[in-house]
Amino acid sequence: MAMLFPTAAWAIPAATPDLETIAVGGPRLDANDEGVTAPVIDVVTAAVDVFVVTGSIEGDSTEAESTDRVELTLGADVLFKFGKANLTAAAHQKLARIADRIRGQAKGVILIDGHTDAIGNPTDNLELSRRRAETVRIALKALLAGTSVTFKATGHGESEPIAVETTANGKDNPAGRAKNRRVEIRFDK
């Protein structure tokens, strides 16, 4: 069983509400030269959703959850052998747990997005990411037969990296490439 630990939280900003703009002066010395004073500024903005992110100790997956949405990111190295789109035995176990979660929480369309690193030909990477997303879709659809959810699988190839694949001095960054090889599963609750 993978242990999860909190890693971050963030908010997706909404459209900025129409508020009156107020100019506030910056810090200033107080009249008796006893220190610096500065105004307190309250910033008001709407937030659509706040996510709490957890990750597995193994580092192969993360979960971001809000009150009405779940976003799961699975390392492709756990789901597939390098350069392949056939699920590993470990992948079947992970997807079975995800299917249980979807069955209990999801409504509507389950979005499945495949991603690769930038090693190799971009056209081949796009095709591999599509095949991987489709493989996950087929597996989840079978595990969730009889439910009302639907699926949409999309491949993105190397076009949406989440990590840098080379270091500042131009050397290969295998850890960054591994993070970019992933499958993301998103659904509304």
mmCIF file of the C-alpha atoms, coordinates in Angstrom:
data_MODEL
# 
_entry.id   MODEL 
# 
loop_
_atom_site.group_PDB 
_atom_site.id 
_atom_site.type_symbol 
_atom_site.label_atom_id 
_atom_site.label_alt_id 
_atom_site.label_comp_id 
_atom_site.label_asym_id 
_atom_site.label_entity_id 
_atom_site.label_seq_id 
_atom_site.pdbx_PDB_ins_code 
_atom_site.Cartn_x 
_atom_site.Cartn_y 
_atom_site.Cartn_z 
_atom_site.occupancy 
_atom_site.B_iso_or_equiv 
_atom_site.pdbx_formal_charge 
_atom_site.auth_seq_id 
_atom_site.auth_comp_id 
_atom_site.auth_asym_id 
_atom_site.auth_atom_id 
_atom_site.pdbx_PDB_model_num 
ATOM 1   C CA . MET A 1 1   ? 0.000   0.000  0.000   1.00 0.00 ? 1   MET A CA 1 
ATOM 2   C CA . ALA A 1 2   ? 1.463   3.374  -0.970  1.00 0.00 ? 2   ALA A CA 1 
ATOM 3   C CA . MET A 1 3   ? 1.672   5.948  1.778   1.00 0.00 ? 3   MET A CA 1 
ATOM 4   C CA . LEU A 1 4   ? 0.684   9.488  0.910   1.00 0.00 ? 4   LEU A CA 1 
ATOM 5   C CA . PHE A 1 5   ? 2.084   12.672 2.350   1.00 0.00 ? 5   PHE A CA 1 
ATOM 6   C CA . PRO A 1 6   ? 0.984   16.296 1.898   1.00 0.00 ? 6   PRO A CA 1 
ATOM 7   C CA . THR A 1 7   ? 3.138   18.286 -0.509  1.00 0.00 ? 7   THR A CA 1 
ATOM 8   C CA . ALA A 1 8   ? 1.311   21.467 -1.501  1.00 0.00 ? 8   ALA A CA 1 
ATOM 9   C CA . ALA A 1 9   ? -1.962  23.316 -1.894  1.00 0.00 ? 9   ALA A CA 1 
ATOM 10  C CA . TRP A 1 10  ? -2.945  25.862 -4.505  1.00 0.00 ? 10  TRP A CA 1 
ATOM 11  C CA . ALA A 1 11  ? -5.936  27.807 -5.732  1.00 0.00 ? 11  ALA A CA 1 
ATOM 12  C CA . ILE A 1 12  ? -7.156  28.269 -9.273  1.00 0.00 ? 12  ILE A CA 1 
ATOM 13  C CA . PRO A 1 13  ? -7.938  31.960 -9.642  1.00 0.00 ? 13  PRO A CA 1 
ATOM 14  C CA . ALA A 1 14  ? -11.298 33.037 -10.970 1.00 0.00 ? 14  ALA A CA 1 
ATOM 15  C CA . ALA A 1 15  ? -12.060 36.153 -12.957 1.00 0.00 ? 15  ALA A CA 1 
ATOM 16  C CA . THR A 1 16  ? -11.049 39.241 -11.013 1.00 0.00 ? 16  THR A CA 1 
ATOM 17  C CA . PRO A 1 17  ? -14.112 40.796 -9.407  1.00 0.00 ? 17  PRO A CA 1 
ATOM 18  C CA . ASP A 1 18  ? -14.914 44.413 -10.210 1.00 0.00 ? 18  ASP A CA 1 
ATOM 19  C CA . LEU A 1 19  ? -13.459 46.215 -7.229  1.00 0.00 ? 19  LEU A CA 1 
ATOM 20  C CA . GLU A 1 20  ? -12.518 49.820 -6.712  1.00 0.00 ? 20  GLU A CA 1 
ATOM 21  C CA . THR A 1 21  ? -8.759  50.345 -7.016  1.00 0.00 ? 21  THR A CA 1 
ATOM 22  C CA . ILE A 1 22  ? -7.245  52.105 -4.031  1.00 0.00 ? 22  ILE A CA 1 
ATOM 23  C CA . ALA A 1 23  ? -3.705  53.543 -4.094  1.00 0.00 ? 23  ALA A CA 1 
ATOM 24  C CA . VAL A 1 24  ? -1.857  52.981 -0.831  1.00 0.00 ? 24  VAL A CA 1 
ATOM 25  C CA . GLY A 1 25  ? 1.391   54.708 0.075   1.00 0.00 ? 25  GLY A CA 1 
ATOM 26  C CA . GLY A 1 26  ? 4.446   52.626 0.839   1.00 0.00 ? 26  GLY A CA 1 
ATOM 27  C CA . PRO A 1 27  ? 6.488   52.359 4.053   1.00 0.00 ? 27  PRO A CA 1 
ATOM 28  C CA . ARG A 1 28  ? 7.446   55.599 5.805   1.00 0.00 ? 28  ARG A CA 1 
ATOM 29  C CA . LEU A 1 29  ? 9.300   56.736 8.896   1.00 0.00 ? 29  LEU A CA 1 
ATOM 30  C CA . ASP A 1 30  ? 6.995   57.646 11.707  1.00 0.00 ? 30  ASP A CA 1 
ATOM 31  C CA . ALA A 1 31  ? 6.929   61.297 12.897  1.00 0.00 ? 31  ALA A CA 1 
ATOM 32  C CA . ASN A 1 32  ? 9.071   60.648 15.992  1.00 0.00 ? 32  ASN A CA 1 
ATOM 33  C CA . ASP A 1 33  ? 11.690  58.676 14.036  1.00 0.00 ? 33  ASP A CA 1 
ATOM 34  C CA . GLU A 1 34  ? 10.842  55.605 16.133  1.00 0.00 ? 34  GLU A CA 1 
ATOM 35  C CA . GLY A 1 35  ? 10.492  53.172 13.311  1.00 0.00 ? 35  GLY A CA 1 
ATOM 36  C CA . VAL A 1 36  ? 9.001   52.407 9.966   1.00 0.00 ? 36  VAL A CA 1 
ATOM 37  C CA . THR A 1 37  ? 5.266   52.120 9.464   1.00 0.00 ? 37  THR A CA 1 
ATOM 38  C CA . ALA A 1 38  ? 3.528   50.525 6.529   1.00 0.00 ? 38  ALA A CA 1 
ATOM 39  C CA . PRO A 1 39  ? -0.114  50.147 5.637   1.00 0.00 ? 39  PRO A CA 1 
ATOM 40  C CA . VAL A 1 40  ? -1.846  46.808 5.918   1.00 0.00 ? 40  VAL A CA 1 
ATOM 41  C CA . ILE A 1 41  ? -3.326  45.784 2.595   1.00 0.00 ? 41  ILE A CA 1 
ATOM 42  C CA . ASP A 1 42  ? -6.105  43.225 2.212   1.00 0.00 ? 42  ASP A CA 1 
ATOM 43  C CA . VAL A 1 43  ? -6.132  41.642 -1.228  1.00 0.00 ? 43  VAL A CA 1 
ATOM 44  C CA . VAL A 1 44  ? -9.529  40.399 -2.342  1.00 0.00 ? 44  VAL A CA 1 
ATOM 45  C CA . THR A 1 45  ? -9.833  37.884 -5.161  1.00 0.00 ? 45  THR A CA 1 
ATOM 46  C CA . ALA A 1 46  ? -12.132 34.998 -5.894  1.00 0.00 ? 46  ALA A CA 1 
ATOM 47  C CA . ALA A 1 47  ? -10.821 31.438 -6.036  1.00 0.00 ? 47  ALA A CA 1 
ATOM 48  C CA . VAL A 1 48  ? -12.600 28.756 -8.028  1.00 0.00 ? 48  VAL A CA 1 
ATOM 49  C CA . ASP A 1 49  ? -11.049 25.813 -6.217  1.00 0.00 ? 49  ASP A CA 1 
ATOM 50  C CA . VAL A 1 50  ? -8.355  25.011 -3.672  1.00 0.00 ? 50  VAL A CA 1 
ATOM 51  C CA . PHE A 1 51  ? -6.491  21.727 -4.128  1.00 0.00 ? 51  PHE A CA 1 
ATOM 52  C CA . VAL A 1 52  ? -4.587  19.724 -1.530  1.00 0.00 ? 52  VAL A CA 1 
ATOM 53  C CA . VAL A 1 53  ? -1.795  17.718 -3.120  1.00 0.00 ? 53  VAL A CA 1 
ATOM 54  C CA . THR A 1 54  ? -0.391  14.458 -1.763  1.00 0.00 ? 54  THR A CA 1 
ATOM 55  C CA . GLY A 1 55  ? 2.271   12.209 -3.221  1.00 0.00 ? 55  GLY A CA 1 
ATOM 56  C CA . SER A 1 56  ? 3.392   8.642  -2.693  1.00 0.00 ? 56  SER A CA 1 
ATOM 57  C CA . ILE A 1 57  ? 6.597   8.014  -0.773  1.00 0.00 ? 57  ILE A CA 1 
ATOM 58  C CA . GLU A 1 58  ? 7.865   6.129  -3.804  1.00 0.00 ? 58  GLU A CA 1 
ATOM 59  C CA . GLY A 1 59  ? 7.465   9.341  -5.809  1.00 0.00 ? 59  GLY A CA 1 
ATOM 60  C CA . ASP A 1 60  ? 5.555   7.611  -8.606  1.00 0.00 ? 60  ASP A CA 1 
ATOM 61  C CA . SER A 1 61  ? 2.212   9.355  -8.191  1.00 0.00 ? 61  SER A CA 1 
ATOM 62  C CA . THR A 1 62  ? 0.470   12.442 -6.863  1.00 0.00 ? 62  THR A CA 1 
ATOM 63  C CA . GLU A 1 63  ? -3.125  13.231 -6.024  1.00 0.00 ? 63  GLU A CA 1 
ATOM 64  C CA . ALA A 1 64  ? -4.644  16.704 -6.069  1.00 0.00 ? 64  ALA A CA 1 
ATOM 65  C CA . GLU A 1 65  ? -8.122  16.948 -4.597  1.00 0.00 ? 65  GLU A CA 1 
ATOM 66  C CA . SER A 1 66  ? -10.557 19.773 -4.019  1.00 0.00 ? 66  SER A CA 1 
ATOM 67  C CA . THR A 1 67  ? -14.143 19.814 -2.895  1.00 0.00 ? 67  THR A CA 1 
ATOM 68  C CA . ASP A 1 68  ? -15.397 19.025 -6.395  1.00 0.00 ? 68  ASP A CA 1 
ATOM 69  C CA . ARG A 1 69  ? -12.458 17.671 -8.447  1.00 0.00 ? 69  ARG A CA 1 
ATOM 70  C CA . VAL A 1 70  ? -9.747  14.974 -8.301  1.00 0.00 ? 70  VAL A CA 1 
ATOM 71  C CA . GLU A 1 71  ? -6.542  14.994 -10.366 1.00 0.00 ? 71  GLU A CA 1 
ATOM 72  C CA . LEU A 1 72  ? -4.306  11.907 -10.257 1.00 0.00 ? 72  LEU A CA 1 
ATOM 73  C CA . THR A 1 73  ? -0.855  11.798 -11.839 1.00 0.00 ? 73  THR A CA 1 
ATOM 74  C CA . LEU A 1 74  ? 0.729   8.384  -12.319 1.00 0.00 ? 74  LEU A CA 1 
ATOM 75  C CA . GLY A 1 75  ? 4.327   7.894  -13.360 1.00 0.00 ? 75  GLY A CA 1 
ATOM 76  C CA . ALA A 1 76  ? 4.448   6.098  -16.684 1.00 0.00 ? 76  ALA A CA 1 
ATOM 77  C CA . ASP A 1 77  ? 7.439   4.096  -15.433 1.00 0.00 ? 77  ASP A CA 1 
ATOM 78  C CA . VAL A 1 78  ? 5.091   2.307  -13.009 1.00 0.00 ? 78  VAL A CA 1 
ATOM 79  C CA . LEU A 1 79  ? 2.363   1.758  -15.600 1.00 0.00 ? 79  LEU A CA 1 
ATOM 80  C CA . PHE A 1 80  ? 4.491   0.814  -18.614 1.00 0.00 ? 80  PHE A CA 1 
ATOM 81  C CA . LYS A 1 81  ? 7.927   -0.402 -19.625 1.00 0.00 ? 81  LYS A CA 1 
ATOM 82  C CA . PHE A 1 82  ? 10.054  2.276  -21.281 1.00 0.00 ? 82  PHE A CA 1 
ATOM 83  C CA . GLY A 1 83  ? 8.770   3.052  -24.790 1.00 0.00 ? 83  GLY A CA 1 
ATOM 84  C CA . LYS A 1 84  ? 5.832   0.630  -24.484 1.00 0.00 ? 84  LYS A CA 1 
ATOM 85  C CA . ALA A 1 85  ? 2.058   0.976  -24.031 1.00 0.00 ? 85  ALA A CA 1 
ATOM 86  C CA . ASN A 1 86  ? 1.255   -2.403 -22.403 1.00 0.00 ? 86  ASN A CA 1 
ATOM 87  C CA . LEU A 1 87  ? 0.312   -2.213 -18.722 1.00 0.00 ? 87  LEU A CA 1 
ATOM 88  C CA . THR A 1 88  ? 2.608   -3.810 -16.134 1.00 0.00 ? 88  THR A CA 1 
ATOM 89  C CA . ALA A 1 89  ? 1.285   -6.040 -13.321 1.00 0.00 ? 89  ALA A CA 1 
ATOM 90  C CA . ALA A 1 90  ? 1.767   -3.136 -10.883 1.00 0.00 ? 90  ALA A CA 1 
ATOM 91  C CA . ALA A 1 91  ? -0.293  -0.922 -13.190 1.00 0.00 ? 91  ALA A CA 1 
ATOM 92  C CA . HIS A 1 92  ? -3.280  -3.266 -13.010 1.00 0.00 ? 92  HIS A CA 1 
ATOM 93  C CA . GLN A 1 93  ? -3.224  -3.042 -9.200  1.00 0.00 ? 93  GLN A CA 1 
ATOM 94  C CA . LYS A 1 94  ? -2.969  0.774  -9.235  1.00 0.00 ? 94  LYS A CA 1 
ATOM 95  C CA . LEU A 1 95  ? -5.768  1.107  -11.772 1.00 0.00 ? 95  LEU A CA 1 
ATOM 96  C CA . ALA A 1 96  ? -8.007  -1.229 -9.738  1.00 0.00 ? 96  ALA A CA 1 
ATOM 97  C CA . ARG A 1 97  ? -7.594  1.125  -6.726  1.00 0.00 ? 97  ARG A CA 1 
ATOM 98  C CA . ILE A 1 98  ? -8.268  4.144  -8.935  1.00 0.00 ? 98  ILE A CA 1 
ATOM 99  C CA . ALA A 1 99  ? -11.379 2.465  -10.370 1.00 0.00 ? 99  ALA A CA 1 
ATOM 100 C CA . ASP A 1 100 ? -12.704 1.997  -6.810  1.00 0.00 ? 100 ASP A CA 1 
ATOM 101 C CA . ARG A 1 101 ? -12.149 5.682  -6.159  1.00 0.00 ? 101 ARG A CA 1 
ATOM 102 C CA . ILE A 1 102 ? -13.818 6.691  -9.420  1.00 0.00 ? 102 ILE A CA 1 
ATOM 103 C CA . ARG A 1 103 ? -16.778 4.425  -8.644  1.00 0.00 ? 103 ARG A CA 1 
ATOM 104 C CA . GLY A 1 104 ? -17.240 6.131  -5.275  1.00 0.00 ? 104 GLY A CA 1 
ATOM 105 C CA . GLN A 1 105 ? -16.556 9.745  -6.265  1.00 0.00 ? 105 GLN A CA 1 
ATOM 106 C CA . ALA A 1 106 ? -16.716 10.477 -9.984  1.00 0.00 ? 106 ALA A CA 1 
ATOM 107 C CA . LYS A 1 107 ? -19.447 11.886 -12.122 1.00 0.00 ? 107 LYS A CA 1 
ATOM 108 C CA . GLY A 1 108 ? -19.403 12.785 -15.794 1.00 0.00 ? 108 GLY A CA 1 
ATOM 109 C CA . VAL A 1 109 ? -16.364 12.382 -18.008 1.00 0.00 ? 109 VAL A CA 1 
ATOM 110 C CA . ILE A 1 110 ? -13.086 10.888 -16.807 1.00 0.00 ? 110 ILE A CA 1 
ATOM 111 C CA . LEU A 1 111 ? -10.235 12.684 -18.606 1.00 0.00 ? 111 LEU A CA 1 
ATOM 112 C CA . ILE A 1 112 ? -7.099  10.623 -19.258 1.00 0.00 ? 112 ILE A CA 1 
ATOM 113 C CA . ASP A 1 113 ? -4.023  12.426 -20.597 1.00 0.00 ? 113 ASP A CA 1 
ATOM 114 C CA . GLY A 1 114 ? -0.814  10.685 -21.658 1.00 0.00 ? 114 GLY A CA 1 
ATOM 115 C CA . HIS A 1 115 ? 2.573   12.439 -21.685 1.00 0.00 ? 115 HIS A CA 1 
ATOM 116 C CA . THR A 1 116 ? 6.139   11.479 -22.653 1.00 0.00 ? 116 THR A CA 1 
ATOM 117 C CA . ASP A 1 117 ? 9.591   12.906 -22.176 1.00 0.00 ? 117 ASP A CA 1 
ATOM 118 C CA . ALA A 1 118 ? 11.423  14.590 -25.057 1.00 0.00 ? 118 ALA A CA 1 
ATOM 119 C CA . ILE A 1 119 ? 13.750  11.693 -25.879 1.00 0.00 ? 119 ILE A CA 1 
ATOM 120 C CA . GLY A 1 120 ? 13.178  10.509 -29.432 1.00 0.00 ? 120 GLY A CA 1 
ATOM 121 C CA . ASN A 1 121 ? 11.047  11.734 -32.294 1.00 0.00 ? 121 ASN A CA 1 
ATOM 122 C CA . PRO A 1 122 ? 8.169   14.102 -31.337 1.00 0.00 ? 122 PRO A CA 1 
ATOM 123 C CA . THR A 1 123 ? 5.762   12.304 -33.693 1.00 0.00 ? 123 THR A CA 1 
ATOM 124 C CA . ASP A 1 124 ? 6.601   8.929  -32.126 1.00 0.00 ? 124 ASP A CA 1 
ATOM 125 C CA . ASN A 1 125 ? 6.240   10.423 -28.637 1.00 0.00 ? 125 ASN A CA 1 
ATOM 126 C CA . LEU A 1 126 ? 2.809   11.815 -29.492 1.00 0.00 ? 126 LEU A CA 1 
ATOM 127 C CA . GLU A 1 127 ? 1.671   8.422  -30.767 1.00 0.00 ? 127 GLU A CA 1 
ATOM 128 C CA . LEU A 1 128 ? 3.088   6.641  -27.680 1.00 0.00 ? 128 LEU A CA 1 
ATOM 129 C CA . SER A 1 129 ? 1.300   9.063  -25.339 1.00 0.00 ? 129 SER A CA 1 
ATOM 130 C CA . ARG A 1 130 ? -1.975  8.477  -27.224 1.00 0.00 ? 130 ARG A CA 1 
ATOM 131 C CA . ARG A 1 131 ? -1.590  4.694  -27.022 1.00 0.00 ? 131 ARG A CA 1 
ATOM 132 C CA . ARG A 1 132 ? -0.811  4.874  -23.300 1.00 0.00 ? 132 ARG A CA 1 
ATOM 133 C CA . ALA A 1 133 ? -3.830  7.086  -22.555 1.00 0.00 ? 133 ALA A CA 1 
ATOM 134 C CA . GLU A 1 134 ? -6.022  4.742  -24.595 1.00 0.00 ? 134 GLU A CA 1 
ATOM 135 C CA . THR A 1 135 ? -4.638  1.676  -22.774 1.00 0.00 ? 135 THR A CA 1 
ATOM 136 C CA . VAL A 1 136 ? -5.519  3.245  -19.409 1.00 0.00 ? 136 VAL A CA 1 
ATOM 137 C CA . ARG A 1 137 ? -8.970  4.183  -20.753 1.00 0.00 ? 137 ARG A CA 1 
ATOM 138 C CA . ILE A 1 138 ? -9.663  0.614  -21.860 1.00 0.00 ? 138 ILE A CA 1 
ATOM 139 C CA . ALA A 1 139 ? -8.514  -0.816 -18.515 1.00 0.00 ? 139 ALA A CA 1 
ATOM 140 C CA . LEU A 1 140 ? -10.592 1.629  -16.458 1.00 0.00 ? 140 LEU A CA 1 
ATOM 141 C CA . LYS A 1 141 ? -13.647 1.166  -18.685 1.00 0.00 ? 141 LYS A CA 1 
ATOM 142 C CA . ALA A 1 142 ? -13.501 -2.595 -18.095 1.00 0.00 ? 142 ALA A CA 1 
ATOM 143 C CA . LEU A 1 143 ? -13.081 -2.104 -14.332 1.00 0.00 ? 143 LEU A CA 1 
ATOM 144 C CA . LEU A 1 144 ? -15.984 0.363  -14.254 1.00 0.00 ? 144 LEU A CA 1 
ATOM 145 C CA . ALA A 1 145 ? -18.450 -1.529 -16.456 1.00 0.00 ? 145 ALA A CA 1 
ATOM 146 C CA . GLY A 1 146 ? -22.013 -0.713 -15.474 1.00 0.00 ? 146 GLY A CA 1 
ATOM 147 C CA . THR A 1 147 ? -21.271 2.767  -14.148 1.00 0.00 ? 147 THR A CA 1 
ATOM 148 C CA . SER A 1 148 ? -22.475 5.985  -15.724 1.00 0.00 ? 148 SER A CA 1 
ATOM 149 C CA . VAL A 1 149 ? -19.045 7.585  -16.218 1.00 0.00 ? 149 VAL A CA 1 
ATOM 150 C CA . THR A 1 150 ? -17.586 8.092  -19.685 1.00 0.00 ? 150 THR A CA 1 
ATOM 151 C CA . PHE A 1 151 ? -13.985 8.505  -20.746 1.00 0.00 ? 151 PHE A CA 1 
ATOM 152 C CA . LYS A 1 152 ? -11.900 10.756 -22.973 1.00 0.00 ? 152 LYS A CA 1 
ATOM 153 C CA . ALA A 1 153 ? -8.287  9.762  -23.670 1.00 0.00 ? 153 ALA A CA 1 
ATOM 154 C CA . THR A 1 154 ? -5.803  12.241 -25.171 1.00 0.00 ? 154 THR A CA 1 
ATOM 155 C CA . GLY A 1 155 ? -2.099  12.035 -25.912 1.00 0.00 ? 155 GLY A CA 1 
ATOM 156 C CA . HIS A 1 156 ? 0.123   15.092 -25.628 1.00 0.00 ? 156 HIS A CA 1 
ATOM 157 C CA . GLY A 1 157 ? 3.542   13.640 -26.391 1.00 0.00 ? 157 GLY A CA 1 
ATOM 158 C CA . GLU A 1 158 ? 6.324   15.836 -25.044 1.00 0.00 ? 158 GLU A CA 1 
ATOM 159 C CA . SER A 1 159 ? 4.378   19.110 -25.438 1.00 0.00 ? 159 SER A CA 1 
ATOM 160 C CA . GLU A 1 160 ? 3.441   19.633 -21.746 1.00 0.00 ? 160 GLU A CA 1 
ATOM 161 C CA . PRO A 1 161 ? 6.483   18.921 -19.573 1.00 0.00 ? 161 PRO A CA 1 
ATOM 162 C CA . ILE A 1 162 ? 6.250   19.411 -15.811 1.00 0.00 ? 162 ILE A CA 1 
ATOM 163 C CA . ALA A 1 163 ? 9.993   19.065 -15.163 1.00 0.00 ? 163 ALA A CA 1 
ATOM 164 C CA . VAL A 1 164 ? 13.249  20.181 -16.785 1.00 0.00 ? 164 VAL A CA 1 
ATOM 165 C CA . GLU A 1 165 ? 14.962  17.386 -18.713 1.00 0.00 ? 165 GLU A CA 1 
ATOM 166 C CA . THR A 1 166 ? 18.441  18.925 -18.788 1.00 0.00 ? 166 THR A CA 1 
ATOM 167 C CA . THR A 1 167 ? 20.472  20.565 -16.041 1.00 0.00 ? 167 THR A CA 1 
ATOM 168 C CA . ALA A 1 168 ? 21.704  24.168 -16.180 1.00 0.00 ? 168 ALA A CA 1 
ATOM 169 C CA . ASN A 1 169 ? 24.999  22.955 -17.654 1.00 0.00 ? 169 ASN A CA 1 
ATOM 170 C CA . GLY A 1 170 ? 23.192  21.023 -20.409 1.00 0.00 ? 170 GLY A CA 1 
ATOM 171 C CA . LYS A 1 171 ? 23.570  17.526 -18.938 1.00 0.00 ? 171 LYS A CA 1 
ATOM 172 C CA . ASP A 1 172 ? 20.774  14.982 -19.007 1.00 0.00 ? 172 ASP A CA 1 
ATOM 173 C CA . ASN A 1 173 ? 18.332  15.047 -16.069 1.00 0.00 ? 173 ASN A CA 1 
ATOM 174 C CA . PRO A 1 174 ? 16.854  11.518 -15.834 1.00 0.00 ? 174 PRO A CA 1 
ATOM 175 C CA . ALA A 1 175 ? 14.685  12.444 -12.831 1.00 0.00 ? 175 ALA A CA 1 
ATOM 176 C CA . GLY A 1 176 ? 13.093  15.286 -14.812 1.00 0.00 ? 176 GLY A CA 1 
ATOM 177 C CA . ARG A 1 177 ? 12.467  13.053 -17.803 1.00 0.00 ? 177 ARG A CA 1 
ATOM 178 C CA . ALA A 1 178 ? 10.858  10.431 -15.534 1.00 0.00 ? 178 ALA A CA 1 
ATOM 179 C CA . LYS A 1 179 ? 8.447   13.059 -14.128 1.00 0.00 ? 179 LYS A CA 1 
ATOM 180 C CA . ASN A 1 180 ? 7.419   14.043 -17.650 1.00 0.00 ? 180 ASN A CA 1 
ATOM 181 C CA . ARG A 1 181 ? 6.537   10.429 -18.533 1.00 0.00 ? 181 ARG A CA 1 
ATOM 182 C CA . ARG A 1 182 ? 3.119   10.273 -16.911 1.00 0.00 ? 182 ARG A CA 1 
ATOM 183 C CA . VAL A 1 183 ? -0.600  9.638  -17.251 1.00 0.00 ? 183 VAL A CA 1 
ATOM 184 C CA . GLU A 1 184 ? -3.028  12.099 -15.670 1.00 0.00 ? 184 GLU A CA 1 
ATOM 185 C CA . ILE A 1 185 ? -6.560  11.102 -14.700 1.00 0.00 ? 185 ILE A CA 1 
ATOM 186 C CA . ARG A 1 186 ? -9.023  13.895 -13.823 1.00 0.00 ? 186 ARG A CA 1 
ATOM 187 C CA . PHE A 1 187 ? -12.660 13.807 -12.822 1.00 0.00 ? 187 PHE A CA 1 
ATOM 188 C CA . ASP A 1 188 ? -15.346 15.868 -11.152 1.00 0.00 ? 188 ASP A CA 1 
ATOM 189 C CA . LYS A 1 189 ? -16.971 14.628 -7.950  1.00 0.00 ? 189 LYS A CA 1 
# 
